[in-house]
Each structure stands twice: as C-alpha cells, then as structure tokens.
Amino acid sequence: MSMKGLAGKTALITGASSGIGQAIAIRLAQEGCNIAINYRRKVEEGEYTQQLALQSVNQAETSQVQSLLVQGDVSKEEDIIRMVNAVVEKFGSLDILVNNAGIQAECPSHEIPADKFDQVIAVNLRGAYLCARETIKYLLEQQRSSVIINVSSVHETIPRPMYLSYAISKGGMGSLTKTLALEYANRGIRVNAIAPGATATPINESWTTDVEKQAIVERHIPMGRAGTPDEMAAAAAFLASDEAAYITGQTLFIDGGLTLYADFREAWSA
Ligand code: NAD
C-alpha cells in the first residue's frame, strides 16, 4: 500500500473513534501519515483507534508514524479552534483534513423540533465548514498545499424522508465542497468529498444487527451488499494522495451502485 505523496503528511480526522472515520485514520497511518484522532467526549473513544492504527502500521515503520488524540465537539467553534491549534502545535503541520464527524436524527419533517434540526446541521455541515475554515487559515499563512476531504453521503443527492436535517446537511456538503474547491484551487488546496452508500458502522445499528432489515437495505443496492468502512477509507486515501493531484470539487460516490437506482434494473415502461 503506498499512494503517492502521503508519507510524512499530517492528517486530522474528525469523529475518528468509530466507523468510517476510524477506518480512514487507520488507512492514512498505513500510508505513513501522522494522524490526529478527534474524539468527542472521552479519551478512551480515541484510544482504540490509536491502538488499531499503530498496530496495523508495519512494525518497521511505526516510529515514523506519530499520533495525537484530540478532544473536540465539532458543533462548538471554540473546540474546533483549539483542536486545529493542538494539531499544528504537535506536528508543526496540517496537510489533510477529513471532515467525517456526523449524526442523524429520525423524525417526520413536520415535527422536527428546531433545536434537533439545528444540532444535525451544526455537527454535519457547520462543523465541517468551521474545521475547513480554521485549516485553510493556517494553510494560507503557511502557503502549504493540502487537501480537504468531506465525508458526505449518497443523500447528497438522494432525498431522505424522515431524515430531513441529515439530507440537507449532506446536500450542503456537496455545495461546501464545490465552493471551497473553486475559491482555493489556485492556492494549492484541493477539496473533494466521498459519498458512502449504506455502510456497516455503528450509525446503522438499526439494520446491521437485524438480518431481515439488512436484507431490505441490500435489495436497494445493485451490488447486493453494504459497503465496508475500509472501502470508504481507500477512496479517501486516494483523494488525499497525489494520485488525485488534478481532482478538485468532486464527490466520489462509493455505493455499490446505489445511486444507479436498483428499481430501474428491469424495464419499467414500454
Ligand atoms: P459512526 O456513528 O460510527 O461515526 C460518527 C462519528 O462522528 C463518531 O465517531 C462520533 O463520535 C462522531 N461525532 C458525532 N458527533 C460529533 C461531534 N459533535 N463532534 C465530534 N465528533 C462527533 O458512523 P459512520 O457511519 O462511521 O459515520 C461517519 C460519517 O459517514 C458521517 O458523516 C456519516 O454521515 C457518513 N456516512 C455514513 C454512512 C453509513 O452508511 N454508515 C453512509 C453515508 C455517509
């Protein structure tokens, strides 16, 4: 495993204590990046990712990969500022930001309490923007080239009844990705997104722990199975690497064909 240009870089991954964020942290460490593992509350949340990442790095290379556990709630501006400063202080650099932290809340759209609506937007979209803002400020001062990866979703484009705030946050993430990419393209900052389809992680416990519900989910996926966090991490590593040096402003859908709409596999009109 060696993607061009990742060894020796420093990456901050938000929400890295589980699921896709954890897999991205591990994969970037395997590619030789120093990793800053953001966790939301307790240090034990991040420690497990740190342990997995360092274990998985080739023994001979372990000493070259450093890690930092950094607490921060991405819905809080002051936490984000502190977090980015802590990364820069520890590593003297910040080359890759992965905006992964995300939450969802189920509710009929005509009943969502305003504070619950705000909370999802605050974590998924405002948090991603503020992390990008603080990172870009640093990068412009340092005149460093770098990469931002946003973890969006197939719901960047597919509507999601009962999860309105989530759908809006991910739709917004597509726009955040494109706007930042255009604004900073001539200053060495690439901004892209990955859009996972249904992926087996804790956010999806409602169906990953129930065989019947899982079968219903899989029926909508042309490839007939959920994705894995490692498959998402591979795409994130690619976009972060110099292999993707000419790619910016794009959302890469990693969804087993979900956005091809399985229901249209058979002819449905004459
Ligand atoms: P997950 O629940 O395992 O991970 C979410 C992470 O975000 C957790 O580590 C959690 O601690 C962290 N987090 C939540 N609120 C936070 C806050 N305020 N500050 C800091 N961290 C916070 O689920 P996951 O599937 O790994 O989700 C990761 C990302 O992938 C999310 O943005 C999610 O929307 C996106 N995604 C997931 C799927 C899927 O099917 N699993 C599909 C599309 C997109």
PDB file of C-alpha atoms and ligand atoms in Angstrom:
ATOM      1  CA  MET A   1       0.000   0.000   0.000  1.00  0.00           C
ATOM      2  CA  SER A   2       1.612   3.208  -0.973  1.00  0.00           C
ATOM      3  CA  MET A   3      -0.229   6.060  -2.528  1.00  0.00           C
ATOM      4  CA  LYS A   4       1.917   8.895  -3.794  1.00  0.00           C
ATOM      5  CA  GLY A   5       2.547  11.854  -1.539  1.00  0.00           C
ATOM      6  CA  LEU A   6       1.022  10.643   1.725  1.00  0.00           C
ATOM      7  CA  ALA A   7       4.072   9.547   3.716  1.00  0.00           C
ATOM      8  CA  GLY A   8       5.090  12.127   6.284  1.00  0.00           C
ATOM      9  CA  LYS A   9       1.910  14.199   5.891  1.00  0.00           C
ATOM     10  CA  THR A  10      -0.259  15.145   8.872  1.00  0.00           C
ATOM     11  CA  ALA A  11      -3.964  14.339   8.825  1.00  0.00           C
ATOM     12  CA  LEU A  12      -6.742  15.424  11.192  1.00  0.00           C
ATOM     13  CA  ILE A  13      -9.765  13.135  11.102  1.00  0.00           C
ATOM     14  CA  THR A  14     -12.904  14.256  12.896  1.00  0.00           C
ATOM     15  CA  GLY A  15     -15.156  11.663  14.535  1.00  0.00           C
ATOM     16  CA  ALA A  16     -12.337   9.137  14.260  1.00  0.00           C
ATOM     17  CA  SER A  17     -13.371   6.954  17.201  1.00  0.00           C
ATOM     18  CA  SER A  18     -15.580   4.630  15.159  1.00  0.00           C
ATOM     19  CA  GLY A  19     -16.817   3.508  11.759  1.00  0.00           C
ATOM     20  CA  ILE A  20     -15.643   5.282   8.630  1.00  0.00           C
ATOM     21  CA  GLY A  21     -13.522   7.881  10.488  1.00  0.00           C
ATOM     22  CA  GLN A  22     -11.683   5.146  12.345  1.00  0.00           C
ATOM     23  CA  ALA A  23     -11.010   3.261   9.100  1.00  0.00           C
ATOM     24  CA  ILE A  24      -9.724   6.434   7.424  1.00  0.00           C
ATOM     25  CA  ALA A  25      -7.377   7.140  10.356  1.00  0.00           C
ATOM     26  CA  ILE A  26      -6.008   3.593  10.178  1.00  0.00           C
ATOM     27  CA  ARG A  27      -5.579   3.686   6.404  1.00  0.00           C
ATOM     28  CA  LEU A  28      -3.809   7.063   6.460  1.00  0.00           C
ATOM     29  CA  ALA A  29      -1.463   5.778   9.180  1.00  0.00           C
ATOM     30  CA  GLN A  30      -0.738   2.744   6.987  1.00  0.00           C
ATOM     31  CA  GLU A  31       0.120   5.180   4.202  1.00  0.00           C
ATOM     32  CA  GLY A  32       2.660   6.840   6.514  1.00  0.00           C
ATOM     33  CA  CYS A  33       0.665   9.865   7.663  1.00  0.00           C
ATOM     34  CA  ASN A  34       0.824  11.258  11.160  1.00  0.00           C
ATOM     35  CA  ILE A  35      -2.734  11.112  12.421  1.00  0.00           C
ATOM     36  CA  ALA A  36      -4.673  13.397  14.735  1.00  0.00           C
ATOM     37  CA  ILE A  37      -7.623  11.390  16.006  1.00  0.00           C
ATOM     38  CA  ASN A  38     -10.545  13.563  17.031  1.00  0.00           C
ATOM     39  CA  TYR A  39     -12.954  12.117  19.566  1.00  0.00           C
ATOM     40  CA  ARG A  40     -15.991  13.829  21.008  1.00  0.00           C
ATOM     41  CA  ARG A  41     -16.040  13.133  24.744  1.00  0.00           C
ATOM     42  CA  LYS A  42     -13.862  10.561  26.495  1.00  0.00           C
ATOM     43  CA  VAL A  43     -10.257   9.828  25.631  1.00  0.00           C
ATOM     44  CA  GLU A  44     -10.989   6.066  25.553  1.00  0.00           C
ATOM     45  CA  GLU A  45     -13.110   6.726  22.437  1.00  0.00           C
ATOM     46  CA  GLY A  46      -9.998   7.797  20.531  1.00  0.00           C
ATOM     47  CA  GLU A  47      -7.547   5.433  22.188  1.00  0.00           C
ATOM     48  CA  TYR A  48      -8.967   2.360  20.477  1.00  0.00           C
ATOM     49  CA  THR A  49      -8.486   3.908  17.034  1.00  0.00           C
ATOM     50  CA  GLN A  50      -4.961   4.916  18.003  1.00  0.00           C
ATOM     51  CA  GLN A  51      -4.189   1.372  19.131  1.00  0.00           C
ATOM     52  CA  LEU A  52      -5.602  -0.171  15.930  1.00  0.00           C
ATOM     53  CA  ALA A  53      -3.800   2.318  13.711  1.00  0.00           C
ATOM     54  CA  LEU A  54      -0.394   1.894  15.289  1.00  0.00           C
ATOM     55  CA  GLN A  55      -0.758  -1.907  15.398  1.00  0.00           C
ATOM     56  CA  SER A  56      -1.625  -2.037  11.740  1.00  0.00           C
ATOM     57  CA  VAL A  57       1.325   0.053  10.644  1.00  0.00           C
ATOM     58  CA  ASN A  58       4.213  -2.085   9.582  1.00  0.00           C
ATOM     59  CA  GLN A  59       6.427  -2.584  12.678  1.00  0.00           C
ATOM     60  CA  ALA A  60       9.491  -1.219  10.932  1.00  0.00           C
ATOM     61  CA  GLU A  61       7.688   1.994  10.132  1.00  0.00           C
ATOM     62  CA  THR A  62       5.900   2.508  13.462  1.00  0.00           C
ATOM     63  CA  SER A  63       8.415   5.014  14.751  1.00  0.00           C
ATOM     64  CA  GLN A  64       7.808   7.220  11.723  1.00  0.00           C
ATOM     65  CA  VAL A  65       4.079   7.486  12.285  1.00  0.00           C
ATOM     66  CA  GLN A  66       3.010   9.686  15.145  1.00  0.00           C
ATOM     67  CA  SER A  67      -0.458  10.120  16.521  1.00  0.00           C
ATOM     68  CA  LEU A  68      -2.363  12.589  18.651  1.00  0.00           C
ATOM     69  CA  LEU A  69      -5.660  12.185  20.442  1.00  0.00           C
ATOM     70  CA  VAL A  70      -7.599  15.409  20.303  1.00  0.00           C
ATOM     71  CA  GLN A  71     -10.909  16.003  22.044  1.00  0.00           C
ATOM     72  CA  GLY A  72     -13.406  18.292  20.364  1.00  0.00           C
ATOM     73  CA  ASP A  73     -17.101  18.661  19.699  1.00  0.00           C
ATOM     74  CA  VAL A  74     -17.343  19.902  16.125  1.00  0.00           C
ATOM     75  CA  SER A  75     -20.593  21.694  16.872  1.00  0.00           C
ATOM     76  CA  LYS A  76     -18.562  24.063  19.084  1.00  0.00           C
ATOM     77  CA  GLU A  77     -16.457  26.706  17.382  1.00  0.00           C
ATOM     78  CA  GLU A  78     -14.069  27.063  20.337  1.00  0.00           C
ATOM     79  CA  ASP A  79     -13.386  23.312  20.332  1.00  0.00           C
ATOM     80  CA  ILE A  80     -12.521  23.388  16.628  1.00  0.00           C
ATOM     81  CA  ILE A  81     -10.100  26.294  17.026  1.00  0.00           C
ATOM     82  CA  ARG A  82      -8.424  24.518  19.952  1.00  0.00           C
ATOM     83  CA  MET A  83      -8.279  21.241  18.030  1.00  0.00           C
ATOM     84  CA  VAL A  84      -6.624  22.677  14.913  1.00  0.00           C
ATOM     85  CA  ASN A  85      -4.127  24.600  17.071  1.00  0.00           C
ATOM     86  CA  ALA A  86      -3.280  21.429  19.004  1.00  0.00           C
ATOM     87  CA  VAL A  87      -2.547  19.536  15.774  1.00  0.00           C
ATOM     88  CA  VAL A  88      -0.323  22.278  14.399  1.00  0.00           C
ATOM     89  CA  GLU A  89       1.492  22.600  17.722  1.00  0.00           C
ATOM     90  CA  LYS A  90       2.194  18.865  17.939  1.00  0.00           C
ATOM     91  CA  PHE A  91       3.166  18.172  14.326  1.00  0.00           C
ATOM     92  CA  GLY A  92       4.171  21.609  13.012  1.00  0.00           C
ATOM     93  CA  SER A  93       1.895  20.962  10.047  1.00  0.00           C
ATOM     94  CA  LEU A  94      -1.610  20.050   8.933  1.00  0.00           C
ATOM     95  CA  ASP A  95      -1.865  18.765   5.379  1.00  0.00           C
ATOM     96  CA  ILE A  96      -5.071  16.730   5.276  1.00  0.00           C
ATOM     97  CA  LEU A  97      -8.391  17.491   6.955  1.00  0.00           C
ATOM     98  CA  VAL A  98     -11.041  14.780   6.903  1.00  0.00           C
ATOM     99  CA  ASN A  99     -14.447  16.135   7.886  1.00  0.00           C
ATOM    100  CA  ASN A 100     -16.058  12.863   8.930  1.00  0.00           C
ATOM    101  CA  ALA A 101     -17.994  13.526  12.168  1.00  0.00           C
ATOM    102  CA  GLY A 102     -21.693  13.107  11.563  1.00  0.00           C
ATOM    103  CA  ILE A 103     -25.001  12.358  13.222  1.00  0.00           C
ATOM    104  CA  GLN A 104     -28.552  11.740  12.070  1.00  0.00           C
ATOM    105  CA  ALA A 105     -31.987  12.019  13.662  1.00  0.00           C
ATOM    106  CA  GLU A 106     -35.219  10.381  12.541  1.00  0.00           C
ATOM    107  CA  CYS A 107     -38.430  12.419  12.664  1.00  0.00           C
ATOM    108  CA  PRO A 108     -41.328  13.300  10.355  1.00  0.00           C
ATOM    109  CA  SER A 109     -40.399  16.589   8.707  1.00  0.00           C
ATOM    110  CA  HIS A 110     -43.468  18.437  10.017  1.00  0.00           C
ATOM    111  CA  GLU A 111     -42.497  17.641  13.612  1.00  0.00           C
ATOM    112  CA  ILE A 112     -38.750  18.258  13.918  1.00  0.00           C
ATOM    113  CA  PRO A 113     -38.017  20.467  16.949  1.00  0.00           C
ATOM    114  CA  ALA A 114     -35.854  23.426  15.915  1.00  0.00           C
ATOM    115  CA  ASP A 115     -33.039  22.533  18.311  1.00  0.00           C
ATOM    116  CA  LYS A 116     -32.826  18.945  16.974  1.00  0.00           C
ATOM    117  CA  PHE A 117     -32.750  20.261  13.416  1.00  0.00           C
ATOM    118  CA  ASP A 118     -30.005  22.731  14.332  1.00  0.00           C
ATOM    119  CA  GLN A 119     -27.931  20.053  16.062  1.00  0.00           C
ATOM    120  CA  VAL A 120     -27.602  17.878  12.950  1.00  0.00           C
ATOM    121  CA  ILE A 121     -26.687  20.880  10.790  1.00  0.00           C
ATOM    122  CA  ALA A 122     -24.267  22.101  13.482  1.00  0.00           C
ATOM    123  CA  VAL A 123     -22.325  18.825  13.532  1.00  0.00           C
ATOM    124  CA  ASN A 124     -22.527  17.682   9.909  1.00  0.00           C
ATOM    125  CA  LEU A 125     -22.320  20.947   7.990  1.00  0.00           C
ATOM    126  CA  ARG A 126     -21.382  23.934  10.161  1.00  0.00           C
ATOM    127  CA  GLY A 127     -18.776  21.797  11.950  1.00  0.00           C
ATOM    128  CA  ALA A 128     -17.275  20.710   8.628  1.00  0.00           C
ATOM    129  CA  TYR A 129     -17.188  24.301   7.427  1.00  0.00           C
ATOM    130  CA  LEU A 130     -15.556  25.601  10.622  1.00  0.00           C
ATOM    131  CA  CYS A 131     -12.913  22.848  10.569  1.00  0.00           C
ATOM    132  CA  ALA A 132     -12.198  23.757   6.941  1.00  0.00           C
ATOM    133  CA  ARG A 133     -12.093  27.467   7.783  1.00  0.00           C
ATOM    134  CA  GLU A 134      -9.540  27.016  10.549  1.00  0.00           C
ATOM    135  CA  THR A 135      -7.436  24.644   8.441  1.00  0.00           C
ATOM    136  CA  ILE A 136      -7.481  26.899   5.385  1.00  0.00           C
ATOM    137  CA  LYS A 137      -6.486  29.941   7.501  1.00  0.00           C
ATOM    138  CA  TYR A 138      -3.429  28.016   8.671  1.00  0.00           C
ATOM    139  CA  LEU A 139      -2.616  26.755   5.172  1.00  0.00           C
ATOM    140  CA  LEU A 140      -2.764  30.215   3.629  1.00  0.00           C
ATOM    141  CA  GLU A 141      -0.444  31.597   6.309  1.00  0.00           C
ATOM    142  CA  GLN A 142       1.992  28.763   5.668  1.00  0.00           C
ATOM    143  CA  GLN A 143       1.459  28.763   1.895  1.00  0.00           C
ATOM    144  CA  ARG A 144       1.163  24.989   2.068  1.00  0.00           C
ATOM    145  CA  SER A 145      -0.639  22.872  -0.462  1.00  0.00           C
ATOM    146  CA  SER A 146      -3.101  20.482   1.053  1.00  0.00           C
ATOM    147  CA  VAL A 147      -6.308  18.534   0.871  1.00  0.00           C
ATOM    148  CA  ILE A 148      -9.737  18.597   2.479  1.00  0.00           C
ATOM    149  CA  ILE A 149     -11.927  15.511   2.270  1.00  0.00           C
ATOM    150  CA  ASN A 150     -15.568  15.824   3.278  1.00  0.00           C
ATOM    151  CA  VAL A 151     -17.454  12.671   4.167  1.00  0.00           C
ATOM    152  CA  SER A 152     -20.777  13.306   2.511  1.00  0.00           C
ATOM    153  CA  SER A 153     -23.366  10.629   1.662  1.00  0.00           C
ATOM    154  CA  VAL A 154     -25.482   9.280  -1.169  1.00  0.00           C
ATOM    155  CA  HIS A 155     -28.051  11.580   0.456  1.00  0.00           C
ATOM    156  CA  GLU A 156     -26.083  14.453  -1.011  1.00  0.00           C
ATOM    157  CA  THR A 157     -28.336  13.761  -3.997  1.00  0.00           C
ATOM    158  CA  ILE A 158     -30.969  11.188  -2.908  1.00  0.00           C
ATOM    159  CA  PRO A 159     -33.844  12.701  -0.881  1.00  0.00           C
ATOM    160  CA  ARG A 160     -34.299  11.170   2.575  1.00  0.00           C
ATOM    161  CA  PRO A 161     -37.795  11.425   4.070  1.00  0.00           C
ATOM    162  CA  MET A 162     -37.840  11.246   7.896  1.00  0.00           C
ATOM    163  CA  TYR A 163     -34.217  12.478   7.947  1.00  0.00           C
ATOM    164  CA  LEU A 164     -34.646  15.971   6.530  1.00  0.00           C
ATOM    165  CA  SER A 165     -31.854  17.657   8.502  1.00  0.00           C
ATOM    166  CA  TYR A 166     -29.417  14.900   7.515  1.00  0.00           C
ATOM    167  CA  ALA A 167     -30.343  15.177   3.825  1.00  0.00           C
ATOM    168  CA  ILE A 168     -29.985  18.968   3.947  1.00  0.00           C
ATOM    169  CA  SER A 169     -26.617  18.700   5.700  1.00  0.00           C
ATOM    170  CA  LYS A 170     -25.247  16.339   3.059  1.00  0.00           C
ATOM    171  CA  GLY A 171     -26.721  18.324   0.178  1.00  0.00           C
ATOM    172  CA  GLY A 172     -24.974  21.324   1.709  1.00  0.00           C
ATOM    173  CA  MET A 173     -21.767  19.367   1.951  1.00  0.00           C
ATOM    174  CA  GLY A 174     -21.737  18.964  -1.834  1.00  0.00           C
ATOM    175  CA  SER A 175     -22.005  22.720  -2.164  1.00  0.00           C
ATOM    176  CA  LEU A 176     -19.378  23.299   0.545  1.00  0.00           C
ATOM    177  CA  THR A 177     -17.021  21.008  -1.362  1.00  0.00           C
ATOM    178  CA  LYS A 178     -17.514  22.722  -4.710  1.00  0.00           C
ATOM    179  CA  THR A 179     -17.424  26.283  -3.383  1.00  0.00           C
ATOM    180  CA  LEU A 180     -14.266  25.836  -1.305  1.00  0.00           C
ATOM    181  CA  ALA A 181     -12.634  23.924  -4.175  1.00  0.00           C
ATOM    182  CA  LEU A 182     -13.243  26.796  -6.565  1.00  0.00           C
ATOM    183  CA  GLU A 183     -12.290  29.508  -4.093  1.00  0.00           C
ATOM    184  CA  TYR A 184      -8.916  27.971  -3.205  1.00  0.00           C
ATOM    185  CA  ALA A 185      -7.974  25.996  -6.342  1.00  0.00           C
ATOM    186  CA  ASN A 186      -5.277  28.488  -7.318  1.00  0.00           C
ATOM    187  CA  ARG A 187      -3.727  28.388  -3.856  1.00  0.00           C
ATOM    188  CA  GLY A 188      -2.861  24.705  -3.743  1.00  0.00           C
ATOM    189  CA  ILE A 189      -5.851  23.497  -1.739  1.00  0.00           C
ATOM    190  CA  ARG A 190      -7.910  20.653  -3.181  1.00  0.00           C
ATOM    191  CA  VAL A 191     -11.345  19.950  -1.731  1.00  0.00           C
ATOM    192  CA  ASN A 192     -13.244  16.754  -2.511  1.00  0.00           C
ATOM    193  CA  ALA A 193     -15.884  14.562  -0.920  1.00  0.00           C
ATOM    194  CA  ILE A 194     -16.593  10.887  -0.634  1.00  0.00           C
ATOM    195  CA  ALA A 195     -20.231   9.838  -0.601  1.00  0.00           C
ATOM    196  CA  PRO A 196     -20.664   6.463   1.084  1.00  0.00           C
ATOM    197  CA  GLY A 197     -23.684   4.333   0.376  1.00  0.00           C
ATOM    198  CA  ALA A 198     -25.050   2.023   3.069  1.00  0.00           C
ATOM    199  CA  THR A 199     -22.035   1.112   5.182  1.00  0.00           C
ATOM    200  CA  ALA A 200     -21.864  -1.269   8.128  1.00  0.00           C
ATOM    201  CA  THR A 201     -20.977   1.085  11.020  1.00  0.00           C
ATOM    202  CA  PRO A 202     -22.472   1.981  14.421  1.00  0.00           C
ATOM    203  CA  ILE A 203     -24.626   4.759  12.896  1.00  0.00           C
ATOM    204  CA  ASN A 204     -26.563   1.951  11.138  1.00  0.00           C
ATOM    205  CA  GLU A 205     -27.001  -0.410  14.082  1.00  0.00           C
ATOM    206  CA  SER A 206     -30.768  -0.394  13.476  1.00  0.00           C
ATOM    207  CA  TRP A 207     -30.299  -2.595  10.395  1.00  0.00           C
ATOM    208  CA  THR A 208     -26.796  -4.083  10.692  1.00  0.00           C
ATOM    209  CA  THR A 209     -27.925  -6.011  13.756  1.00  0.00           C
ATOM    210  CA  ASP A 210     -31.166  -7.279  12.186  1.00  0.00           C
ATOM    211  CA  VAL A 211     -30.961  -9.852   9.371  1.00  0.00           C
ATOM    212  CA  GLU A 212     -34.369  -9.011   7.880  1.00  0.00           C
ATOM    213  CA  LYS A 213     -33.789  -5.265   7.905  1.00  0.00           C
ATOM    214  CA  GLN A 214     -30.331  -5.761   6.413  1.00  0.00           C
ATOM    215  CA  ALA A 215     -31.862  -7.790   3.556  1.00  0.00           C
ATOM    216  CA  ILE A 216     -34.274  -4.923   2.814  1.00  0.00           C
ATOM    217  CA  VAL A 217     -31.370  -2.460   2.663  1.00  0.00           C
ATOM    218  CA  GLU A 218     -29.364  -4.780   0.422  1.00  0.00           C
ATOM    219  CA  ARG A 219     -32.242  -5.173  -2.043  1.00  0.00           C
ATOM    220  CA  HIS A 220     -31.782  -1.493  -2.927  1.00  0.00           C
ATOM    221  CA  ILE A 221     -28.093  -1.928  -3.656  1.00  0.00           C
ATOM    222  CA  PRO A 222     -27.280  -3.174  -7.184  1.00  0.00           C
ATOM    223  CA  MET A 223     -24.144  -4.941  -5.907  1.00  0.00           C
ATOM    224  CA  GLY A 224     -26.300  -6.657  -3.274  1.00  0.00           C
ATOM    225  CA  ARG A 225     -24.312  -5.821  -0.155  1.00  0.00           C
ATOM    226  CA  ALA A 226     -23.461  -2.996   2.204  1.00  0.00           C
ATOM    227  CA  GLY A 227     -20.083  -1.292   1.942  1.00  0.00           C
ATOM    228  CA  THR A 228     -17.289  -1.592   4.472  1.00  0.00           C
ATOM    229  CA  PRO A 229     -15.521   1.249   6.269  1.00  0.00           C
ATOM    230  CA  ASP A 230     -12.255   0.079   4.643  1.00  0.00           C
ATOM    231  CA  GLU A 231     -13.744   0.587   1.186  1.00  0.00           C
ATOM    232  CA  MET A 232     -14.611   4.174   2.144  1.00  0.00           C
ATOM    233  CA  ALA A 233     -11.135   4.703   3.598  1.00  0.00           C
ATOM    234  CA  ALA A 234      -9.441   3.538   0.388  1.00  0.00           C
ATOM    235  CA  ALA A 235     -11.281   6.201  -1.606  1.00  0.00           C
ATOM    236  CA  ALA A 236     -10.485   8.869   0.997  1.00  0.00           C
ATOM    237  CA  ALA A 237      -6.787   7.935   0.904  1.00  0.00           C
ATOM    238  CA  PHE A 238      -6.791   8.118  -2.892  1.00  0.00           C
ATOM    239  CA  LEU A 239      -8.358  11.585  -2.902  1.00  0.00           C
ATOM    240  CA  ALA A 240      -5.926  12.749  -0.207  1.00  0.00           C
ATOM    241  CA  SER A 241      -2.919  11.471  -2.152  1.00  0.00           C
ATOM    242  CA  ASP A 242      -1.011  12.932  -5.067  1.00  0.00           C
ATOM    243  CA  GLU A 243      -2.582  10.232  -7.245  1.00  0.00           C
ATOM    244  CA  ALA A 244      -5.569  12.607  -7.229  1.00  0.00           C
ATOM    245  CA  ALA A 245      -3.445  15.732  -7.752  1.00  0.00           C
ATOM    246  CA  TYR A 246      -5.708  17.043 -10.543  1.00  0.00           C
ATOM    247  CA  ILE A 247      -9.044  16.284  -8.876  1.00  0.00           C
ATOM    248  CA  THR A 248     -10.890  19.008  -7.002  1.00  0.00           C
ATOM    249  CA  GLY A 249     -14.514  19.916  -6.289  1.00  0.00           C
ATOM    250  CA  GLN A 250     -15.733  16.364  -6.845  1.00  0.00           C
ATOM    251  CA  THR A 251     -17.881  13.998  -4.850  1.00  0.00           C
ATOM    252  CA  LEU A 252     -16.892  10.374  -5.367  1.00  0.00           C
ATOM    253  CA  PHE A 253     -19.859   8.053  -4.750  1.00  0.00           C
ATOM    254  CA  ILE A 254     -18.810   4.736  -3.191  1.00  0.00           C
ATOM    255  CA  ASP A 255     -22.109   2.974  -3.003  1.00  0.00           C
ATOM    256  CA  GLY A 256     -22.193  -0.385  -4.803  1.00  0.00           C
ATOM    257  CA  GLY A 257     -24.368   1.261  -7.443  1.00  0.00           C
ATOM    258  CA  LEU A 258     -26.984   2.654  -5.017  1.00  0.00           C
ATOM    259  CA  THR A 259     -27.220   5.929  -6.935  1.00  0.00           C
ATOM    260  CA  LEU A 260     -27.988   3.926 -10.106  1.00  0.00           C
ATOM    261  CA  TYR A 261     -31.367   3.095  -8.518  1.00  0.00           C
ATOM    262  CA  ALA A 262     -31.805  -0.694  -8.362  1.00  0.00           C
ATOM    263  CA  ASP A 263     -35.559  -0.448  -9.081  1.00  0.00           C
ATOM    264  CA  PHE A 264     -34.755   0.629 -12.622  1.00  0.00           C
ATOM    265  CA  ARG A 265     -32.752  -2.529 -13.356  1.00  0.00           C
ATOM    266  CA  GLU A 266     -35.733  -4.005 -15.183  1.00  0.00           C
ATOM    267  CA  ALA A 267     -37.549  -2.128 -17.926  1.00  0.00           C
ATOM    268  CA  TRP A 268     -40.440  -0.306 -16.230  1.00  0.00           C
ATOM    269  CA  SER A 269     -42.088   1.389 -19.187  1.00  0.00           C
ATOM    270  CA  ALA A 270     -42.679   0.371 -22.763  1.00  0.00           C
TER     271      ALA A 270
HETATM  272  P1  NAD B   1     -20.406   6.475  13.344  1.00  0.00           P
HETATM  273  O1  NAD B   1     -21.574   6.808  14.174  1.00  0.00           O
HETATM  274  O2  NAD B   1     -19.631   5.256  13.633  1.00  0.00           O
HETATM  275  O3  NAD B   1     -19.363   7.682  13.311  1.00  0.00           O
HETATM  276  C1  NAD B   1     -19.688   9.004  13.530  1.00  0.00           C
HETATM  277  C2  NAD B   1     -18.566   9.621  14.326  1.00  0.00           C
HETATM  278  O4  NAD B   1     -18.822  11.031  14.498  1.00  0.00           O
HETATM  279  C3  NAD B   1     -18.431   9.004  15.729  1.00  0.00           C
HETATM  280  O5  NAD B   1     -17.060   8.732  15.947  1.00  0.00           O
HETATM  281  C4  NAD B   1     -18.918  10.102  16.642  1.00  0.00           C
HETATM  282  O6  NAD B   1     -18.284  10.091  17.906  1.00  0.00           O
HETATM  283  C5  NAD B   1     -18.534  11.334  15.853  1.00  0.00           C
HETATM  284  N1  NAD B   1     -19.276  12.525  16.264  1.00  0.00           N
HETATM  285  C6  NAD B   1     -20.628  12.672  16.380  1.00  0.00           C
HETATM  286  N2  NAD B   1     -20.922  13.898  16.812  1.00  0.00           N
HETATM  287  C7  NAD B   1     -19.739  14.542  16.970  1.00  0.00           C
HETATM  288  C8  NAD B   1     -19.388  15.844  17.410  1.00  0.00           C
HETATM  289  N3  NAD B   1     -20.319  16.752  17.758  1.00  0.00           N
HETATM  290  N4  NAD B   1     -18.071  16.175  17.445  1.00  0.00           N
HETATM  291  C9  NAD B   1     -17.126  15.270  17.101  1.00  0.00           C
HETATM  292  N5  NAD B   1     -17.401  14.030  16.690  1.00  0.00           N
HETATM  293  C10 NAD B   1     -18.696  13.678  16.626  1.00  0.00           C
HETATM  294  O7  NAD B   1     -20.955   6.425  11.844  1.00  0.00           O
HETATM  295  P2  NAD B   1     -20.197   6.384  10.437  1.00  0.00           P
HETATM  296  O8  NAD B   1     -21.065   5.627   9.528  1.00  0.00           O
HETATM  297  O9  NAD B   1     -18.778   5.998  10.577  1.00  0.00           O
HETATM  298  O10 NAD B   1     -20.306   7.916  10.002  1.00  0.00           O
HETATM  299  C11 NAD B   1     -19.203   8.686   9.609  1.00  0.00           C
HETATM  300  C12 NAD B   1     -19.633   9.655   8.514  1.00  0.00           C
HETATM  301  O11 NAD B   1     -20.039   8.901   7.375  1.00  0.00           O
HETATM  302  C13 NAD B   1     -20.814  10.531   8.906  1.00  0.00           C
HETATM  303  O12 NAD B   1     -20.598  11.853   8.426  1.00  0.00           O
HETATM  304  C14 NAD B   1     -21.969   9.885   8.154  1.00  0.00           C
HETATM  305  O13 NAD B   1     -22.992  10.798   7.840  1.00  0.00           O
HETATM  306  C15 NAD B   1     -21.258   9.401   6.906  1.00  0.00           C
HETATM  307  N6  NAD B   1     -21.987   8.371   6.169  1.00  0.00           N
HETATM  308  C16 NAD B   1     -22.200   7.138   6.730  1.00  0.00           C
HETATM  309  C17 NAD B   1     -22.909   6.195   6.005  1.00  0.00           C
HETATM  310  C18 NAD B   1     -23.178   4.827   6.539  1.00  0.00           C
HETATM  311  O14 NAD B   1     -23.969   4.094   5.920  1.00  0.00           O
HETATM  312  N7  NAD B   1     -22.569   4.421   7.634  1.00  0.00           N
HETATM  313  C19 NAD B   1     -23.401   6.498   4.734  1.00  0.00           C
HETATM  314  C20 NAD B   1     -23.169   7.751   4.214  1.00  0.00           C
HETATM  315  C21 NAD B   1     -22.460   8.679   4.940  1.00  0.00           C
END
